[in-house]
Short mmCIF file of C-alpha atoms and ligand atoms in Angstrom, two decimals:
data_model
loop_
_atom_site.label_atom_id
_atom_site.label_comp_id
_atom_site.label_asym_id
_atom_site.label_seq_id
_atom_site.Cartn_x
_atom_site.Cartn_y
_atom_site.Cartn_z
CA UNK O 20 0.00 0.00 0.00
CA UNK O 21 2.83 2.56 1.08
CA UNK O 22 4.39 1.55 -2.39
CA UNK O 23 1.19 2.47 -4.24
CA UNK O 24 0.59 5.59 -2.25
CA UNK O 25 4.06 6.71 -2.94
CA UNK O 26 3.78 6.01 -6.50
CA UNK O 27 0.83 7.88 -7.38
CA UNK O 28 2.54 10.90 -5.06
CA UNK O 29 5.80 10.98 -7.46
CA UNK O 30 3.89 10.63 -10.34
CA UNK O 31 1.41 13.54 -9.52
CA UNK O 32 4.67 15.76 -8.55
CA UNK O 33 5.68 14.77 -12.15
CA UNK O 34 2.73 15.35 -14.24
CA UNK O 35 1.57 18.36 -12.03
CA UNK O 36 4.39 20.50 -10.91
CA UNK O 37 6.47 19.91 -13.92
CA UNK O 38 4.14 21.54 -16.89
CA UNK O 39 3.90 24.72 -13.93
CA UNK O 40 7.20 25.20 -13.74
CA UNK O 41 7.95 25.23 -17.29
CA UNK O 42 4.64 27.13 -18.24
CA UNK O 43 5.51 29.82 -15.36
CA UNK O 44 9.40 29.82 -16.82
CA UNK O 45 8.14 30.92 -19.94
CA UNK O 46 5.79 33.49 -19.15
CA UNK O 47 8.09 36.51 -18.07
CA UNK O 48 9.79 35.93 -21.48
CA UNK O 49 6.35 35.43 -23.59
CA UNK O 50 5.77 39.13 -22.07
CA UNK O 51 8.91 40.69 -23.66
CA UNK O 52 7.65 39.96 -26.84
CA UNK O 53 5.48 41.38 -29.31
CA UNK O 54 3.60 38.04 -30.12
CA UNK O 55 1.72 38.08 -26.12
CA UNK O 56 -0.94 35.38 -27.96
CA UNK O 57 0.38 32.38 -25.91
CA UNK O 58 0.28 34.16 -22.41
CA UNK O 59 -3.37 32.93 -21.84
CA UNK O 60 -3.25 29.36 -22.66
CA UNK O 61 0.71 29.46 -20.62
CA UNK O 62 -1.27 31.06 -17.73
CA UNK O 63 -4.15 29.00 -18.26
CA UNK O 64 -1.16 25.61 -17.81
CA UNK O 65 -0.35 27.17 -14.47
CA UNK O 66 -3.92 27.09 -13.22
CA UNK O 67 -4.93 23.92 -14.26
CA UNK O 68 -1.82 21.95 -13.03
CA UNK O 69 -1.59 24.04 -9.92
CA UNK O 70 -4.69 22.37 -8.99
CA UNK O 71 -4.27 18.89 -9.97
CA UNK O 72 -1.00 19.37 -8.15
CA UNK O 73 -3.20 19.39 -4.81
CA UNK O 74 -3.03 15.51 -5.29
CA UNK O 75 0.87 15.79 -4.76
CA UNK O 76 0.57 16.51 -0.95
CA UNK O 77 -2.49 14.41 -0.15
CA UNK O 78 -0.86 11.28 -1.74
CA UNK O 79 2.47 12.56 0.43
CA UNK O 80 0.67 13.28 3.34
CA UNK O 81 -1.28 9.48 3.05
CA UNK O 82 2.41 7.89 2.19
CA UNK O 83 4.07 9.62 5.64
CA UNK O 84 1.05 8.17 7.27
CA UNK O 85 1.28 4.84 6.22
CA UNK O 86 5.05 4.97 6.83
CA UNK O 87 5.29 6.99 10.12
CA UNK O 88 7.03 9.48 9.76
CA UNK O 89 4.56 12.10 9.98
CA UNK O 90 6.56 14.13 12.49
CA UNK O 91 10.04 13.69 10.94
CA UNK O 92 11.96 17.04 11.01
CA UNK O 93 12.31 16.62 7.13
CA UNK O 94 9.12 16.17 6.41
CA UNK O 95 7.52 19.09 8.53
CA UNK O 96 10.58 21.18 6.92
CA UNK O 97 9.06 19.68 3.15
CA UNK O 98 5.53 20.64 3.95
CA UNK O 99 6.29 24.23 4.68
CA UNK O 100 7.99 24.66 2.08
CA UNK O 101 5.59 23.05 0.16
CA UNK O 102 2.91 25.65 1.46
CA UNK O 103 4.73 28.38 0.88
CA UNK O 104 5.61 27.40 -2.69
CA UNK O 105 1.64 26.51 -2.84
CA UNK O 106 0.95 30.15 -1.19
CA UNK O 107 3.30 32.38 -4.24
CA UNK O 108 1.96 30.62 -6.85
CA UNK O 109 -1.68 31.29 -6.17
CA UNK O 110 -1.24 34.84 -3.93
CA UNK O 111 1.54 35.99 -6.02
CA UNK O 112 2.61 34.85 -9.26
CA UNK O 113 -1.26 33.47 -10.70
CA UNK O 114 -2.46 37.11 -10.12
CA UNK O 115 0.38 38.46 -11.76
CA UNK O 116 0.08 36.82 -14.61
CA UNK O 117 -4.28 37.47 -14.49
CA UNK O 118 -2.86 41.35 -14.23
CA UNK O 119 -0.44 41.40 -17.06
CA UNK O 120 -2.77 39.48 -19.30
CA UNK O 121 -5.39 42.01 -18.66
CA UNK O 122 -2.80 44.78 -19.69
CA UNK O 123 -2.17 46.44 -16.12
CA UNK O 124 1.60 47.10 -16.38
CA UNK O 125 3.51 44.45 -13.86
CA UNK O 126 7.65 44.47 -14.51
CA UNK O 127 8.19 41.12 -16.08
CA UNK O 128 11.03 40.73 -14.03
CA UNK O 129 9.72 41.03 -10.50
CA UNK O 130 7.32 38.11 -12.26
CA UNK O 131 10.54 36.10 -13.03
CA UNK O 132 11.88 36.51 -9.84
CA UNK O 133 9.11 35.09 -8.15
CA UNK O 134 9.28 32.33 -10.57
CA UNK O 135 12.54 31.43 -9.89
CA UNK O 136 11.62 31.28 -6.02
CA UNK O 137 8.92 29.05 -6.64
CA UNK O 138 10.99 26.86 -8.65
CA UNK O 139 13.91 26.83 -6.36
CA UNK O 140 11.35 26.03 -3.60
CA UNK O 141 10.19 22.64 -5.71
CA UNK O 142 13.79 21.79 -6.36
CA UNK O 143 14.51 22.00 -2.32
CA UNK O 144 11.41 19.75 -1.51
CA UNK O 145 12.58 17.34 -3.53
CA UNK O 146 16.33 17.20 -2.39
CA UNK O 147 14.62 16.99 1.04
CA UNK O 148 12.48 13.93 0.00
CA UNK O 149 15.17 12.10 -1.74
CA UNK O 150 18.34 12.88 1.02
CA UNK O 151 15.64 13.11 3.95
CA UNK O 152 18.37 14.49 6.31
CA UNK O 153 18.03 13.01 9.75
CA UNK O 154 15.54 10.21 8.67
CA UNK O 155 16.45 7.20 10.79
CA UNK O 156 14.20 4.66 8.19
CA UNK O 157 16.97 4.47 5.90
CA UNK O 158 18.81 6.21 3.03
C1 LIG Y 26 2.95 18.12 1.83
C2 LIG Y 26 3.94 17.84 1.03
C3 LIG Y 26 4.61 16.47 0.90
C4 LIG Y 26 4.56 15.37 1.72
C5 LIG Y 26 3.81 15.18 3.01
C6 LIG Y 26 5.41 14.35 1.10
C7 LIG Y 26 5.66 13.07 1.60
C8 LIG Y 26 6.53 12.14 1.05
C9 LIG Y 26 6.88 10.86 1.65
C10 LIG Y 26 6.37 10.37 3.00
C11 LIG Y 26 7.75 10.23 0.82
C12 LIG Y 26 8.35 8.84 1.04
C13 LIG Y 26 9.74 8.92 1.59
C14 LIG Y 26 10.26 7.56 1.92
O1 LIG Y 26 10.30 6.70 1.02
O2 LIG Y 26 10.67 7.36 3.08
C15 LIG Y 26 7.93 11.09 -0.32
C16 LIG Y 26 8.76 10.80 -1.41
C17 LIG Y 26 8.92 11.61 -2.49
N1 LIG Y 26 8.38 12.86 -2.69
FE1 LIG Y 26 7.15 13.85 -1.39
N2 LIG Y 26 5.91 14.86 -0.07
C18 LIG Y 26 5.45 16.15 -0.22
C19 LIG Y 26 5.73 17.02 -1.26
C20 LIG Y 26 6.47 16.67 -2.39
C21 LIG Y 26 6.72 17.54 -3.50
C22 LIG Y 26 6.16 18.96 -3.60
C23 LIG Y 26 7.48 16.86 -4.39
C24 LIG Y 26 8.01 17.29 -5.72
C25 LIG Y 26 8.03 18.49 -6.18
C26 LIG Y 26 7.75 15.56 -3.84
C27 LIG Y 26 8.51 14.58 -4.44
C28 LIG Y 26 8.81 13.36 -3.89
C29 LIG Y 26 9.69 12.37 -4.52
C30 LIG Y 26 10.37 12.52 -5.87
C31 LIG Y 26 9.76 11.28 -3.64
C32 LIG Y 26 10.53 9.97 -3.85
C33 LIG Y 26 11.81 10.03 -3.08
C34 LIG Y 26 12.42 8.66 -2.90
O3 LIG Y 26 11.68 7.70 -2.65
O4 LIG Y 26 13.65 8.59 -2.99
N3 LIG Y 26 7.11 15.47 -2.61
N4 LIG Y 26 7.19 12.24 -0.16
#
């Protein structure tokens, strides 16, 4: 069961928060140009995934269960970050993008910088699940 659970969790992580990262890469750049026709449907990548992404922590959160580790240090550490990646993209960098798409001037590189936080936030959660630094259940 832990197997399965952890499967589906991976995969979700793969199919959902990769196509948001790239889509959200892309964006700042899409804005530079003259051709803006692809900003909607890139934005509209962002949203979709973003939500399907939800399953990535509730198949976690059911794999730490059925493991025990739900109160390992690198776990709690991975679900904060996790929320706070979670919180920038829909607080920050969704209504960005909503904003520049409806023409209200936003610098495209304050928009890339919070990109680049929210994908060096993804890249830290999963260091943390594959190292899990003071995990005692094995490497
Ligand atoms: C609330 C957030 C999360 C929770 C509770 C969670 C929980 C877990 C747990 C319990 C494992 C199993 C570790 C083990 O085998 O001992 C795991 C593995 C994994 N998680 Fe997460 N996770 C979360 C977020 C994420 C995110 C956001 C990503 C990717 C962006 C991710 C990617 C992975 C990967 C790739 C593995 C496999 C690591 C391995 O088995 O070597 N997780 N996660």
């Amino acid at each position: 069961m832990t197997k399965f659970l952890l499967s589906l969790h991976v995969l979700a992580a793969i199919v959902a928060i990769g196509p948001v990262t790239v889509a959200a890469s892309m964006f700042p750049a899409v804005t530079r140009r003259d051709d803006r026709g692809s900003l909607p449907l890139l934005h509209r990548i962002c949203r979709v995934y973003a939500l399907l992404g939800v399953a990535v922590p509730v198949f976690g959160l059911a794999t730490a269960s059925s493991l025990g580790v739900l109160g390992d240090i690198w776990l709690i550490v991975s679900i904060v970050l996790t929320g706070l990646a979670a919180a920038l993209l829909g607080l920050a960098i969704l209504p960005a993008q909503q904003r520049i798409i409806a023409g209200t001037p936003f610098p495209p590189a304050r928009l890339g910088m919070l990109t680049g936080v929210f994908n060096l936030l993804w890249a830290v959660v999963v260091v943390l699940m594959i190292i899990r630094p003071g995990s005692t259940t094995g490497a």
